Structure formats: structure tokens, C-alpha cells
mmCIF file of C-alpha atoms in Angstrom:
data_model
loop_
_atom_site.group_PDB
_atom_site.id
_atom_site.type_symbol
_atom_site.label_atom_id
_atom_site.label_comp_id
_atom_site.label_asym_id
_atom_site.label_seq_id
_atom_site.Cartn_x
_atom_site.Cartn_y
_atom_site.Cartn_z
ATOM 1 C CA UNK A 600 137.115 129.671 149.222
ATOM 2 C CA UNK A 601 133.800 128.261 148.804
ATOM 3 C CA UNK A 602 132.763 129.682 145.875
ATOM 4 C CA UNK A 603 136.093 128.346 143.790
ATOM 5 C CA UNK A 604 136.311 126.467 140.713
ATOM 6 C CA UNK A 605 138.782 123.637 140.750
ATOM 7 C CA UNK A 606 140.310 120.331 138.629
ATOM 8 C CA UNK A 607 141.867 117.884 139.475
ATOM 9 C CA UNK A 608 144.557 114.675 138.417
ATOM 10 C CA UNK A 609 145.154 111.447 140.323
ATOM 11 C CA UNK A 610 148.252 109.586 139.637
ATOM 12 C CA UNK A 611 147.600 106.729 142.375
ATOM 13 C CA UNK A 612 149.503 107.788 145.144
ATOM 14 C CA UNK A 613 148.633 111.699 144.995
ATOM 15 C CA UNK A 614 145.834 113.825 143.565
ATOM 16 C CA UNK A 615 146.034 117.229 142.120
ATOM 17 C CA UNK A 616 143.362 119.843 142.131
ATOM 18 C CA UNK A 617 143.473 123.466 141.177
ATOM 19 C CA UNK A 618 141.135 125.814 142.703
ATOM 20 C CA UNK A 619 140.664 129.315 141.290
ATOM 21 C CA UNK A 620 139.206 132.017 143.298
ATOM 22 C CA UNK A 621 135.762 133.020 142.217
ATOM 23 C CA UNK A 622 135.908 136.153 140.618
ATOM 24 C CA UNK A 623 132.188 136.720 140.395
ATOM 25 C CA UNK A 624 132.134 137.096 136.838
ATOM 26 C CA UNK A 625 129.983 134.278 134.794
ATOM 27 C CA UNK A 626 132.132 131.225 133.404
ATOM 28 C CA UNK A 627 132.570 131.112 129.872
ATOM 29 C CA UNK A 628 131.802 128.013 127.645
ATOM 30 C CA UNK A 629 134.659 127.448 125.451
ATOM 31 C CA UNK A 630 133.755 125.835 121.650
ATOM 32 C CA UNK A 631 134.667 125.172 118.831
ATOM 33 C CA UNK A 632 133.272 123.966 115.273
ATOM 34 C CA UNK A 633 132.931 120.237 116.460
ATOM 35 C CA UNK A 634 130.722 120.784 119.419
ATOM 36 C CA UNK A 635 133.261 120.312 121.912
ATOM 37 C CA UNK A 636 132.879 122.846 125.030
ATOM 38 C CA UNK A 637 134.746 123.807 127.700
ATOM 39 C CA UNK A 638 133.601 125.547 130.916
ATOM 40 C CA UNK A 639 136.263 128.276 132.099
ATOM 41 C CA UNK A 640 136.582 130.559 135.099
ATOM 42 C CA UNK A 641 136.784 133.655 133.720
ATOM 43 C CA UNK A 642 139.348 136.635 134.604
ATOM 44 C CA UNK A 643 139.308 140.613 133.259
ATOM 45 C CA UNK A 644 143.003 141.510 131.975
ATOM 46 C CA UNK A 645 143.490 143.524 135.083
ATOM 47 C CA UNK A 646 142.649 141.225 137.574
ATOM 48 C CA UNK A 647 145.045 139.085 139.519
ATOM 49 C CA UNK A 648 144.869 135.122 139.139
ATOM 50 C CA UNK A 649 144.938 133.459 142.442
ATOM 51 C CA UNK A 650 143.508 130.294 143.687
ATOM 52 C CA UNK A 651 145.277 127.240 145.676
ATOM 53 C CA UNK A 652 146.528 123.796 144.714
ATOM 54 C CA UNK A 653 145.482 120.716 146.756
ATOM 55 C CA UNK A 654 147.740 117.889 147.022
ATOM 56 C CA UNK A 655 145.461 114.663 148.268
ATOM 57 C CA UNK A 656 147.489 111.536 149.464
ATOM 58 C CA UNK A 657 145.784 108.544 148.496
ATOM 59 C CA UNK A 658 147.801 105.445 149.613
ATOM 60 C CA UNK A 659 150.389 106.870 151.763
ATOM 61 C CA UNK A 660 150.654 108.676 154.982
ATOM 62 C CA UNK A 661 153.470 110.937 153.412
ATOM 63 C CA UNK A 662 155.082 111.849 150.114
ATOM 64 C CA UNK A 663 158.422 112.767 149.580
ATOM 65 C CA UNK A 664 158.551 115.459 146.654
ATOM 66 C CA UNK A 665 161.799 117.662 144.647
ATOM 67 C CA UNK A 666 159.535 120.852 143.837
ATOM 68 C CA UNK A 667 155.984 121.818 143.301
ATOM 69 C CA UNK A 668 155.504 124.990 140.821
ATOM 70 C CA UNK A 669 152.541 126.354 139.162
ATOM 71 C CA UNK A 670 152.661 128.071 135.470
ATOM 72 C CA UNK A 671 150.587 130.239 133.776
ATOM 73 C CA UNK A 672 151.237 130.099 130.509
ATOM 74 C CA UNK A 673 149.575 131.363 127.375
ATOM 75 C CA UNK A 674 149.685 129.805 123.978
ATOM 76 C CA UNK A 675 148.280 130.899 120.579
ATOM 77 C CA UNK A 676 147.801 127.158 118.837
ATOM 78 C CA UNK A 677 148.115 127.024 115.143
ATOM 79 C CA UNK A 678 145.966 124.102 113.949
ATOM 80 C CA UNK A 679 147.884 122.552 110.790
ATOM 81 C CA UNK A 680 144.548 121.444 109.591
ATOM 82 C CA UNK A 681 141.310 121.763 110.319
ATOM 83 C CA UNK A 682 140.685 118.384 112.143
ATOM 84 C CA UNK A 683 143.230 119.567 114.739
ATOM 85 C CA UNK A 684 140.621 122.082 115.672
ATOM 86 C CA UNK A 685 138.670 119.244 117.409
ATOM 87 C CA UNK A 686 141.818 118.476 119.833
ATOM 88 C CA UNK A 687 143.964 121.481 120.684
ATOM 89 C CA UNK A 688 146.215 119.276 122.303
ATOM 90 C CA UNK A 689 147.148 117.718 118.989
ATOM 91 C CA UNK A 690 150.823 116.736 118.633
ATOM 92 C CA UNK A 691 150.673 118.102 114.906
ATOM 93 C CA UNK A 692 150.003 121.553 116.389
ATOM 94 C CA UNK A 693 152.414 124.383 116.581
ATOM 95 C CA UNK A 694 152.559 126.712 119.735
ATOM 96 C CA UNK A 695 153.509 130.100 119.971
ATOM 97 C CA UNK A 696 154.230 130.729 123.523
ATOM 98 C CA UNK A 697 153.453 134.299 124.556
ATOM 99 C CA UNK A 698 153.675 133.857 128.153
ATOM 100 C CA UNK A 699 155.110 132.061 130.842
ATOM 101 C CA UNK A 700 154.923 132.615 134.038
ATOM 102 C CA UNK A 701 156.165 130.393 137.243
ATOM 103 C CA UNK A 702 155.479 130.426 141.046
ATOM 104 C CA UNK A 703 157.754 128.112 143.102
ATOM 105 C CA UNK A 704 155.459 126.820 145.664
ATOM 106 C CA UNK A 705 158.140 124.509 147.442
ATOM 107 C CA UNK A 706 161.781 123.771 146.139
ATOM 108 C CA UNK A 707 161.781 120.060 148.361
ATOM 109 C CA UNK A 708 160.063 118.682 151.575
ATOM 110 C CA UNK A 709 157.838 115.974 152.584
ATOM 111 C CA UNK A 710 153.894 116.021 152.117
ATOM 112 C CA UNK A 711 152.539 114.602 155.349
ATOM 113 C CA UNK A 712 148.721 115.313 155.673
ATOM 114 C CA UNK A 713 146.118 113.876 153.741
ATOM 115 C CA UNK A 714 145.257 117.076 152.146
ATOM 116 C CA UNK A 715 147.995 119.745 151.961
ATOM 117 C CA UNK A 716 147.300 123.206 150.653
ATOM 118 C CA UNK A 717 149.328 125.844 148.914
ATOM 119 C CA UNK A 718 148.000 129.042 148.166
ATOM 120 C CA UNK A 719 149.116 130.825 144.598
ATOM 121 C CA UNK A 720 148.638 134.534 143.101
ATOM 122 C CA UNK A 721 149.759 135.470 139.988
ATOM 123 C CA UNK A 722 149.362 139.677 139.547
ATOM 124 C CA UNK A 723 150.058 142.745 137.642
ATOM 125 C CA UNK A 724 150.553 140.850 134.638
ATOM 126 C CA UNK A 725 150.397 141.710 130.798
ATOM 127 C CA UNK A 726 147.747 139.802 129.317
ATOM 128 C CA UNK A 727 148.271 140.720 125.866
ATOM 129 C CA UNK A 728 145.615 138.711 123.876
ATOM 130 C CA UNK A 729 142.171 137.669 124.649
ATOM 131 C CA UNK A 730 140.743 134.034 124.911
ATOM 132 C CA UNK A 731 139.353 132.975 121.458
ATOM 133 C CA UNK A 732 138.827 129.126 120.041
ATOM 134 C CA UNK A 733 138.639 128.684 116.500
ATOM 135 C CA UNK A 734 139.189 126.783 113.105
ATOM 136 C CA UNK A 735 142.776 127.629 112.660
ATOM 137 C CA UNK A 736 143.977 128.946 115.794
ATOM 138 C CA UNK A 737 143.322 129.306 119.475
ATOM 139 C CA UNK A 738 144.458 131.396 122.085
ATOM 140 C CA UNK A 739 144.995 129.871 125.408
ATOM 141 C CA UNK A 740 145.534 130.770 128.900
ATOM 142 C CA UNK A 741 146.460 127.297 131.086
ATOM 143 C CA UNK A 742 147.703 126.619 134.739
ATOM 144 C CA UNK A 743 150.016 124.067 135.003
ATOM 145 C CA UNK A 744 151.017 122.344 138.176
ATOM 146 C CA UNK A 745 153.933 120.206 138.703
ATOM 147 C CA UNK A 746 154.846 118.235 141.491
ATOM 148 C CA UNK A 747 158.515 116.607 141.127
ATOM 149 C CA UNK A 748 158.619 112.845 143.034
ATOM 150 C CA UNK A 749 161.808 111.112 142.732
ATOM 151 C CA UNK A 750 162.818 110.613 138.572
ATOM 152 C CA UNK A 751 159.139 111.439 137.577
ATOM 153 C CA UNK A 752 156.710 114.255 137.739
ATOM 154 C CA UNK A 753 152.869 114.794 138.097
ATOM 155 C CA UNK A 754 151.206 117.307 136.208
ATOM 156 C CA UNK A 755 147.756 118.862 135.994
ATOM 157 C CA UNK A 756 146.396 121.607 133.559
ATOM 158 C CA UNK A 757 143.447 124.022 133.989
ATOM 159 C CA UNK A 758 142.717 126.626 131.103
ATOM 160 C CA UNK A 759 141.041 129.768 132.363
ATOM 161 C CA UNK A 760 139.829 132.645 130.120
ATOM 162 C CA UNK A 761 141.406 136.052 129.962
ATOM 163 C CA UNK A 762 139.477 139.003 128.224
ATOM 164 C CA UNK A 763 140.603 142.552 128.374
ATOM 165 C CA UNK A 764 137.420 143.869 128.376
ATOM 166 C CA UNK A 765 137.605 146.121 131.541
ATOM 167 C CA UNK A 766 141.027 147.810 129.954
ATOM 168 C CA UNK A 767 138.741 148.878 126.598
ATOM 169 C CA UNK A 768 136.046 150.975 128.383
ATOM 170 C CA UNK A 769 137.578 154.089 127.040
ATOM 171 C CA UNK A 770 137.826 152.922 123.742
ATOM 172 C CA UNK A 771 134.534 151.387 123.516
ATOM 173 C CA UNK A 772 133.085 154.975 124.341
ATOM 174 C CA UNK A 773 135.408 156.407 121.587
ATOM 175 C CA UNK A 774 133.537 153.983 119.293
ATOM 176 C CA UNK A 775 130.148 154.753 120.098
ATOM 177 C CA UNK A 776 130.725 158.116 120.096
ATOM 178 C CA UNK A 777 131.768 158.303 116.236
ATOM 179 C CA UNK A 778 129.604 155.869 115.195
ATOM 180 C CA UNK A 779 126.738 158.044 113.997
ATOM 181 C CA UNK A 780 126.820 157.058 110.624
ATOM 182 C CA UNK A 781 124.327 154.629 108.934
ATOM 183 C CA UNK A 782 126.220 151.963 106.686
ATOM 184 C CA UNK A 783 124.394 151.116 103.400
ATOM 185 C CA UNK A 784 125.298 148.927 100.377
ATOM 186 C CA UNK A 785 123.219 148.045 97.047
ATOM 187 C CA UNK A 786 122.100 144.577 95.515
ATOM 188 C CA UNK A 787 121.764 145.334 91.885
ATOM 189 C CA UNK A 788 121.244 142.803 89.030
ATOM 190 C CA UNK A 789 120.370 145.085 85.762
ATOM 191 C CA UNK A 790 116.922 145.407 84.888
ATOM 192 C CA UNK A 791 115.816 142.888 87.203
ATOM 193 C CA UNK A 792 116.575 143.738 91.066
ATOM 194 C CA UNK A 793 117.909 146.613 93.019
ATOM 195 C CA UNK A 794 117.759 146.455 96.739
ATOM 196 C CA UNK A 795 119.578 148.854 99.638
ATOM 197 C CA UNK A 796 120.842 147.010 102.535
ATOM 198 C CA UNK A 797 121.357 149.545 105.844
ATOM 199 C CA UNK A 798 122.402 149.251 109.326
ATOM 200 C CA UNK A 799 122.244 151.840 111.510
ATOM 201 C CA UNK A 800 126.216 151.766 112.856
ATOM 202 C CA UNK A 801 129.203 149.075 112.654
ATOM 203 C CA UNK A 802 130.291 148.601 116.400
ATOM 204 C CA UNK A 803 128.382 146.323 118.644
ATOM 205 C CA UNK A 804 128.806 144.270 121.933
ATOM 206 C CA UNK A 805 128.435 140.587 122.002
ATOM 207 C CA UNK A 806 124.756 141.038 123.582
ATOM 208 C CA UNK A 807 123.890 143.929 121.345
ATOM 209 C CA UNK A 808 121.076 143.743 118.865
ATOM 210 C CA UNK A 809 122.104 144.910 115.165
ATOM 211 C CA UNK A 810 118.981 147.081 113.922
ATOM 212 C CA UNK A 811 118.477 148.130 109.899
ATOM 213 C CA UNK A 812 116.623 147.990 107.139
ATOM 214 C CA UNK A 813 116.051 146.377 103.548
ATOM 215 C CA UNK A 814 114.550 148.750 100.691
ATOM 216 C CA UNK A 815 113.351 148.229 97.354
ATOM 217 C CA UNK A 816 114.371 150.147 94.216
ATOM 218 C CA UNK A 817 113.286 147.615 91.399
ATOM 219 C CA UNK A 818 111.679 144.203 91.755
ATOM 220 C CA UNK A 819 111.368 142.156 88.203
ATOM 221 C CA UNK A 820 112.273 138.820 89.849
ATOM 222 C CA UNK A 821 110.037 136.409 91.606
ATOM 223 C CA UNK A 822 111.701 136.350 95.212
ATOM 224 C CA UNK A 823 111.395 132.997 97.527
ATOM 225 C CA UNK A 824 113.211 134.277 100.328
ATOM 226 C CA UNK A 825 115.660 136.674 102.384
ATOM 227 C CA UNK A 826 117.456 136.320 105.316
ATOM 228 C CA UNK A 827 120.781 137.825 107.091
ATOM 229 C CA UNK A 828 123.365 135.558 108.358
ATOM 230 C CA UNK A 829 126.114 136.161 110.562
ATOM 231 C CA UNK A 830 129.609 134.867 109.052
ATOM 232 C CA UNK A 831 133.059 134.694 110.784
ATOM 233 C CA UNK A 832 136.401 134.642 108.518
ATOM 234 C CA UNK A 833 139.674 133.662 110.014
ATOM 235 C CA UNK A 834 142.716 134.650 108.381
ATOM 236 C CA UNK A 835 146.093 133.422 109.499
ATOM 237 C CA UNK A 836 149.743 134.132 108.138
ATOM 238 C CA UNK A 837 147.917 136.392 105.373
ATOM 239 C CA UNK A 838 145.914 133.642 104.227
ATOM 240 C CA UNK A 839 142.413 134.132 104.541
ATOM 241 C CA UNK A 840 140.191 131.117 105.548
ATOM 242 C CA UNK A 841 136.603 129.789 104.825
ATOM 243 C CA UNK A 842 133.201 131.514 105.297
ATOM 244 C CA UNK A 843 131.712 130.150 108.879
ATOM 245 C CA UNK A 844 128.501 130.626 109.117
ATOM 246 C CA UNK A 845 127.204 131.291 112.191
ATOM 247 C CA UNK A 846 123.524 132.230 112.681
ATOM 248 C CA UNK A 847 120.548 132.796 110.133
ATOM 249 C CA UNK A 848 117.661 135.034 110.489
ATOM 250 C CA UNK A 849 114.976 135.075 108.044
ATOM 251 C CA UNK A 850 113.629 138.727 107.545
ATOM 252 C CA UNK A 851 111.258 137.632 104.426
ATOM 253 C CA UNK A 852 109.188 134.584 103.173
ATOM 254 C CA UNK A 853 108.258 135.414 99.319
ATOM 255 C CA UNK A 854 108.489 138.868 97.370
ATOM 256 C CA UNK A 855 107.488 142.166 98.812
ATOM 257 C CA UNK A 856 104.280 143.847 97.185
ATOM 258 C CA UNK A 857 105.607 146.685 95.896
ATOM 259 C CA UNK A 858 108.854 148.905 96.101
ATOM 260 C CA UNK A 859 107.461 151.232 98.595
ATOM 261 C CA UNK A 860 107.833 147.942 101.224
ATOM 262 C CA UNK A 861 110.690 148.558 103.341
ATOM 263 C CA UNK A 862 111.493 145.583 106.170
ATOM 264 C CA UNK A 863 113.043 146.540 109.207
ATOM 265 C CA UNK A 864 114.707 144.048 111.345
ATOM 266 C CA UNK A 865 116.592 143.267 114.918
ATOM 267 C CA UNK A 866 118.952 141.062 115.312
ATOM 268 C CA UNK A 867 119.729 139.880 118.658
ATOM 269 C CA UNK A 868 123.230 138.717 118.932
ATOM 270 C CA UNK A 869 122.858 137.515 122.823
ATOM 271 C CA UNK A 870 121.275 134.411 121.130
ATOM 272 C CA UNK A 871 124.419 133.460 119.285
ATOM 273 C CA UNK A 872 127.084 131.455 121.568
ATOM 274 C CA UNK A 873 130.126 131.141 119.295
ATOM 275 C CA UNK A 874 130.695 134.888 119.004
ATOM 276 C CA UNK A 875 134.102 136.397 120.065
ATOM 277 C CA UNK A 876 135.683 139.633 119.894
ATOM 278 C CA UNK A 877 137.127 141.142 116.500
ATOM 279 C CA UNK A 878 140.772 140.675 116.375
ATOM 280 C CA UNK A 879 142.865 142.681 114.003
ATOM 281 C CA UNK A 880 146.176 142.513 113.659
ATOM 282 C CA UNK A 881 147.571 140.584 116.621
ATOM 283 C CA UNK A 882 150.750 138.472 116.448
ATOM 284 C CA UNK A 883 152.502 140.644 113.829
ATOM 285 C CA UNK A 884 149.369 141.004 111.663
ATOM 286 C CA UNK A 885 149.535 137.236 110.963
ATOM 287 C CA UNK A 886 145.624 136.488 112.870
ATOM 288 C CA UNK A 887 142.602 138.280 112.509
ATOM 289 C CA UNK A 888 139.039 137.497 113.013
ATOM 290 C CA UNK A 889 136.640 139.265 111.252
ATOM 291 C CA UNK A 890 132.538 139.424 111.199
ATOM 292 C CA UNK A 891 130.113 140.032 108.422
ATOM 293 C CA UNK A 892 126.538 140.449 108.212
ATOM 294 C CA UNK A 893 125.330 139.098 104.617
ATOM 295 C CA UNK A 894 122.179 139.976 103.407
ATOM 296 C CA UNK A 895 120.884 136.547 101.245
ATOM 297 C CA UNK A 896 118.499 136.716 98.552
ATOM 298 C CA UNK A 897 117.021 133.446 96.670
ATOM 299 C CA UNK A 898 114.585 134.047 93.835
ATOM 300 C CA UNK A 899 111.886 131.378 92.211
ATOM 301 C CA UNK A 900 114.619 130.203 89.925
ATOM 302 C CA UNK A 901 116.912 129.231 93.185
ATOM 303 C CA UNK A 902 119.464 132.069 91.856
ATOM 304 C CA UNK A 903 120.881 133.434 95.162
ATOM 305 C CA UNK A 904 122.112 136.888 95.415
ATOM 306 C CA UNK A 905 123.893 138.423 98.299
ATOM 307 C CA UNK A 906 125.633 141.662 99.977
ATOM 308 C CA UNK A 907 127.608 141.556 103.248
ATOM 309 C CA UNK A 908 128.604 144.342 105.530
ATOM 310 C CA UNK A 909 131.520 143.961 107.772
ATOM 311 C CA UNK A 910 130.948 144.746 111.423
ATOM 312 C CA UNK A 911 133.137 145.026 114.580
ATOM 313 C CA UNK A 912 132.317 142.738 117.645
ATOM 314 C CA UNK A 913 133.712 143.580 120.962
ATOM 315 C CA UNK A 914 133.228 142.287 124.852
ATOM 316 C CA UNK A 915 131.681 144.759 127.360
ATOM 317 C CA UNK A 916 132.547 143.838 131.244
ATOM 318 C CA UNK A 917 129.263 142.101 132.719
ATOM 319 C CA UNK A 918 129.079 144.776 135.311
ATOM 320 C CA UNK A 919 129.371 147.474 132.594
ATOM 321 C CA UNK A 920 126.291 145.572 130.734
ATOM 322 C CA UNK A 921 124.616 145.299 133.389
ATOM 323 C CA UNK A 922 124.170 149.009 133.856
ATOM 324 C CA UNK A 923 123.603 149.644 130.465
ATOM 325 C CA UNK A 924 120.677 147.347 130.663
ATOM 326 C CA UNK A 925 119.180 149.515 133.891
ATOM 327 C CA UNK A 926 119.837 152.324 131.820
ATOM 328 C CA UNK A 927 117.829 151.587 128.808
ATOM 329 C CA UNK A 928 114.914 150.216 131.615
ATOM 330 C CA UNK A 929 114.659 153.616 133.306
ATOM 331 C CA UNK A 930 114.669 155.703 130.026
ATOM 332 C CA UNK A 931 118.021 157.322 130.882
ATOM 333 C CA UNK A 932 119.133 159.526 128.243
ATOM 334 C CA UNK A 933 122.862 160.555 126.736
ATOM 335 C CA UNK A 934 125.238 157.971 126.239
ATOM 336 C CA UNK A 935 124.163 154.992 127.746
ATOM 337 C CA UNK A 936 127.795 153.608 126.928
ATOM 338 C CA UNK A 937 129.325 155.750 129.564
ATOM 339 C CA UNK A 938 128.877 155.939 133.362
ATOM 340 C CA UNK A 939 131.452 157.899 135.528
ATOM 341 C CA UNK A 940 131.615 155.219 137.960
ATOM 342 C CA UNK A 941 133.211 152.624 135.504
ATOM 343 C CA UNK A 942 137.062 153.718 134.585
ATOM 344 C CA UNK A 943 138.805 157.297 135.332
ATOM 345 C CA UNK A 944 141.240 159.400 133.814
ATOM 346 C CA UNK A 945 144.217 157.268 135.399
ATOM 347 C CA UNK A 946 143.422 153.934 133.226
ATOM 348 C CA UNK A 947 141.575 152.460 136.266
ATOM 349 C CA UNK A 948 139.206 150.222 134.931
ATOM 350 C CA UNK A 949 136.938 150.582 138.129
ATOM 351 C CA UNK A 950 135.912 146.613 138.232
ATOM 352 C CA UNK A 951 136.995 145.963 141.916
ATOM 353 C CA UNK A 952 134.061 143.412 142.759
ATOM 354 C CA UNK A 953 132.999 145.874 145.593
ATOM 355 C CA UNK A 954 129.388 144.278 144.962
ATOM 356 C CA UNK A 955 130.738 140.896 146.138
ATOM 357 C CA UNK A 956 128.440 139.179 149.204
#
């Protein structure tokens, strides 16, 4: 387990380390509005979660215990107010536990080695939601180790990331197969401005490129600038949250020379770190996360005009994304989002890490 990642806790008499077996997926940086970041090992939904617990004796040669266990816990943390998002362990949060599994490592006994190692594994587990950290709620998966000593206990937790993208390959291919219509909206101010805003499609993976164009039918205003924004809106228990801007991309400075001007744009999503998958109607339709591309125009009198288009974001397995990139570099035609090596009619994701070295 030389490539493992771990976390530890030191109680004085003993320290606990949680080592998670390397999945060969890049670790995920979870962050929120306040800049707090946490690097988490990443698992796909169909993969087992396994590793080891190390209990290191600090000041004694042996330690009697009445039980060692590790739990896999899945929770949706509802932040009572926006400040609670800064600290997801805030005692004012509401916790909705949707997963709780226990692996009893040892009922009782004596630890008599300097380093005591116990292996664990959780497999064939349904993990219904993707990990997410937001302003109004977070979806978390945690490994929790408990070492009972006398009348007290030593606890240590480690957060991991779960993404079900490996189960969604067929759905992703279907989205792209049906995503052939351009999306067009218009911004109009009577006798002053008429602009058409167009996206080539609606569905994008998190490292995709959003392409489209802006065309002008009427310009009787002196424009200062035009930009695109990625915005996120969280909805919790039917109440829509504030608009959260995640990034801005300026596409024009000043006014176009004529109504014949067309501005084509490419917006690379890979540069925006706080994107997640679109979340629709989870937890009995109580939590939603929606994303939009907003075209915003400012004129010389500091008036703002805008129009937004909803987009659907989803996560690709890293191996699948790398295959797409390779197909593009090799100039392969056809549906670049499909490859027979990934998934079969039995629902097998095909991601078995046979490329491990």
C-alpha cells in the first residue's frame, strides 16, 4: 500500500491512521465559497472501498480495548445559515443520514505491537449520491474509526469522495446522441437593442468546451462590454437560493461595428474548479443544483441587460475522458463519447483499473 493516502489521530496513548487503498483516480479537491479546501481520495460508485487501519501505541507496550470498528457513513448536511457552510461540522447543521455500514474489526482484545494493522473493505454498496460541497448543503461520505478503551473511546474520521460517473456512461451517450439542437435566446430592448445568444448544445462534461455565438440584429446603444458568466443556483426544500457566480469570460469590449458582426466564443470549463454535476430532484425532490450560462451586456450609461440559458453538467470517468481526448487528437470521426471498451449490455462499467502499474 505504498501509494495509499491516510489520515491520523493522536490520543496520547495511541494514534490512529486510516489508509485508503489507491484507486488510481486523481484525488478530488473539495472546496466551498469561503476558500476551505480538502483533498479527498476518489472512488467511483461501483468500486469497493478498502484499506487498512493502523493503531500506533505511543507511550505503552500494550493497550486493552473493548472493540474496534470502522463505519462508512453517508450524510446530507443541511446548513442552517450560510456561515455554516464554512464549517460543515457546525453543531447547528441538520444531518440527514442516508448510508450507515459497520465493519467490526475486533470485539475485544489487547494491542501489544508498536504498530497494529487491521484491513477493511466495503464492497457491493449502493452509493446513491455524488459527493458535493455547497453553500446551502453538502453531501459527504466519511470513514469513521472507533477504538473503545475502558469507558472512553478514540474516534477518527476521514472524508472520501464518491462519484457515480462510471454507472452513467450509457446515459451520457444517450444525452449526446439526442443533443443535436442549438439553443437560442434573444435579448431585446424596444428600438434600442436586439441580440441573439446561441449555444451549440445543452449537455457538457466538467472538462468540456462550451461553444456558441452572439449575433446582432439591432444596435442603437453604445455598448461598453459583453461577457459570459457561469452561475450556479442551489434549491433546498423548494426554496431557491441566491445566484452564485463561478466565473466570468469577457467576449467583447466596446460596441460591434455593425449588425453583421457575429462573435463566436469557446468557454473552457476545465479552468473552473468549483463546478459539480447538475443535481436534479434528489432526496425526494428536496435538493437541486442548476447551472446556467448568462450573457450580460453593459452599455455606456451603466445599464445591464442579460439572458441566461440552463445547461446540464455531468462528470466523466477520468479514463473515459482521456479516451475522448485521444480520439480527438487522432482525428477519429463519429460519436467520440462512445467506445466499446467502456461498459456492456449487462451494465458493467468497464473500469477495472487493468492499467495499474
